[in-house]
Phi, psi and omega in degrees: 000122181266132179285129178276113183267167176299323178297322178294317178297317181291330174298317178294318178299321179296324178295315178297319178300314181296322178299315179294321182294316180297314183294324178294321179298320173299316181299318179298326186262011173303312176298326178298313179297316180301314181288320183298319182262000179065046185265149166267180185298322181292318178296319177296319178298320178292325175297320177293328177294327175298321175297322178295321178296318176297321179296321180295320175298318178299319181293325180286344183248342188300317182299319179293316180295317181291322177297327182278319188249346181091152182299324185298310183293318181291320178297318180298313183291307184292323180294320179293318178295320177306312180294316183296327181295338175305320185297341182263002187302321179244025179247004180284150183286347180184183186297316184289327174294322176299317179299321177296317178297317180292330174297316176294321178301314179296321180299307183289331175300311183292320180294316178299318180297314179295320182296314183285330175289325175297316177300315180296320178296320178295321178297319177299313183294321184280332180265340183070019182239132176299126183228343192297317180298318178295323177297315178293333173297323177294325174300314180293322177297319175298320177298317178298313181295320179295318180290317182294317179292324176297318177298319183294316183289328176294320178295328180280353177092011178292141178292149182299317182294321177298315179300314181297320179294317180295317179296316179302314181296316182295319183285327173300316180297315182295315180297314182297315181292315182291331179297332181291343181257002178289166179300141174294158184304319183296325180284317181296330182270002183304128179084002182241016179300131179080003182290150178273115183262009181290154183282133175223137174289141181289154177230164175060225182303324179294325178295319178298312179297323178296319179296317178297318178296323178297318178301315180296319183278336170299314180295316180296316178297327177297320178292316181302316188267340188239350185295318181296315179295323178300312180298320183286314189273318186270328182252357176074023179280144172294156187300323181296328176277323181299326179299339180290342176298314177296318181296317180295316178299311183291321180296315179295320178295319179299313181300317180291326180287325178295335174263005187294321181295322177293321178295319180293332177285333185269323185245153176289156177303323180297310182296318183290319179292321179296313179296322180297315180295318179297315180297314181298318180296316181294317182293320179291326175299318176300316179304315188279342181266335183275153172247014179260116182304320182294325179287326175297322178296321175299318179296317178298324176297318178297322176297320178299317177297318182297319183271354189306314188253011179299309182294313176302322178298311185287324175294320177298319178295321181292333179283350182244016176291126183303135176082005181238132176298136182308314181297321179293320179297315179297318181298317181295314181292320181294329178297313179293319180298318183291328174301316177297318182300320183275327182278332185305310181301326178294320177298317179300318180298318179293319177294323180296322179292324181286332181228267176203163179296323178300311180297319181297324183286354171294346172304322179299316179298314183297315183289325176296318178295323178296322177297316179298318182289336184258010185302331183299338182289349175276352189295303185289326181285328185276345176080000000 
């Protein structure tokens, strides 16, 4: 039995923070990429779909790689590559090269995500203390910091390529250093000797939970990839102000996630998921109906609070499905959820081309309402 130290927990938190920071930096520069390559919404959506295809390959292989090498080694490798790929976002010679880079970006994103969530699940099991909501809070905090710093450097006149290079270097350093304090492979694999790490699609209750998680992450991914462009294009905000949409969403989500474990202890999963869905739907409706940028920022913050605990609720439910190992349940549900996270922005792009970005983002409202209406499905699984 390996003792889980404060240093080990903070190493895991640093990994989640770096994941959020990298992803936020990409979110801030979606308009930069769109303008640099001269893309319309559909072309940008297809480029994001390439990232989704890479992510799916990563998801089908991540369990095998992590089972063979352990979360620490895989997190270090995939996290460093994830950061380095940022530097190439506006350095590709053309659109198809960009799609290839984004496919690789999606692959390492998904592998890094599975590795650090596996580490967090092991820390919970070995310490006996709820940690998952706080870990996801660090992802949101990283997102807030990445978006806010991106807004600041753009306002100061720093070039996009310089910004991407600096973030890539800083995040490689953070990932590499924090990986050295993660659980050793023998500890992370404790109790899983001989386990089958091959990828399987979930069935029965896990399939239901996976679909609900996918709905939540499609909506969440839409905010990550399209909120800055929405503020800039639909509300006429300058990019330095538009970047605050991502920051407001991530900051509110981080705050709600840091209080998430206490909320999960006080309310049933059904009540908490229902309330979360209603709040997210109402807040996103406010965003899409107002023409005031400051009020839209308030709405994006409300959406962040609404979606904050959707994934922890559903992952918690998947870990308590009768007859299923907790790690296997989480892995199955996260695979379906991550598919939604990566495919969702591409769907938004195609809908935006067919109608408008405002109309396309009503998908967030619809899916949030669907989560609220389907909250009862967490009852039997959550116990």
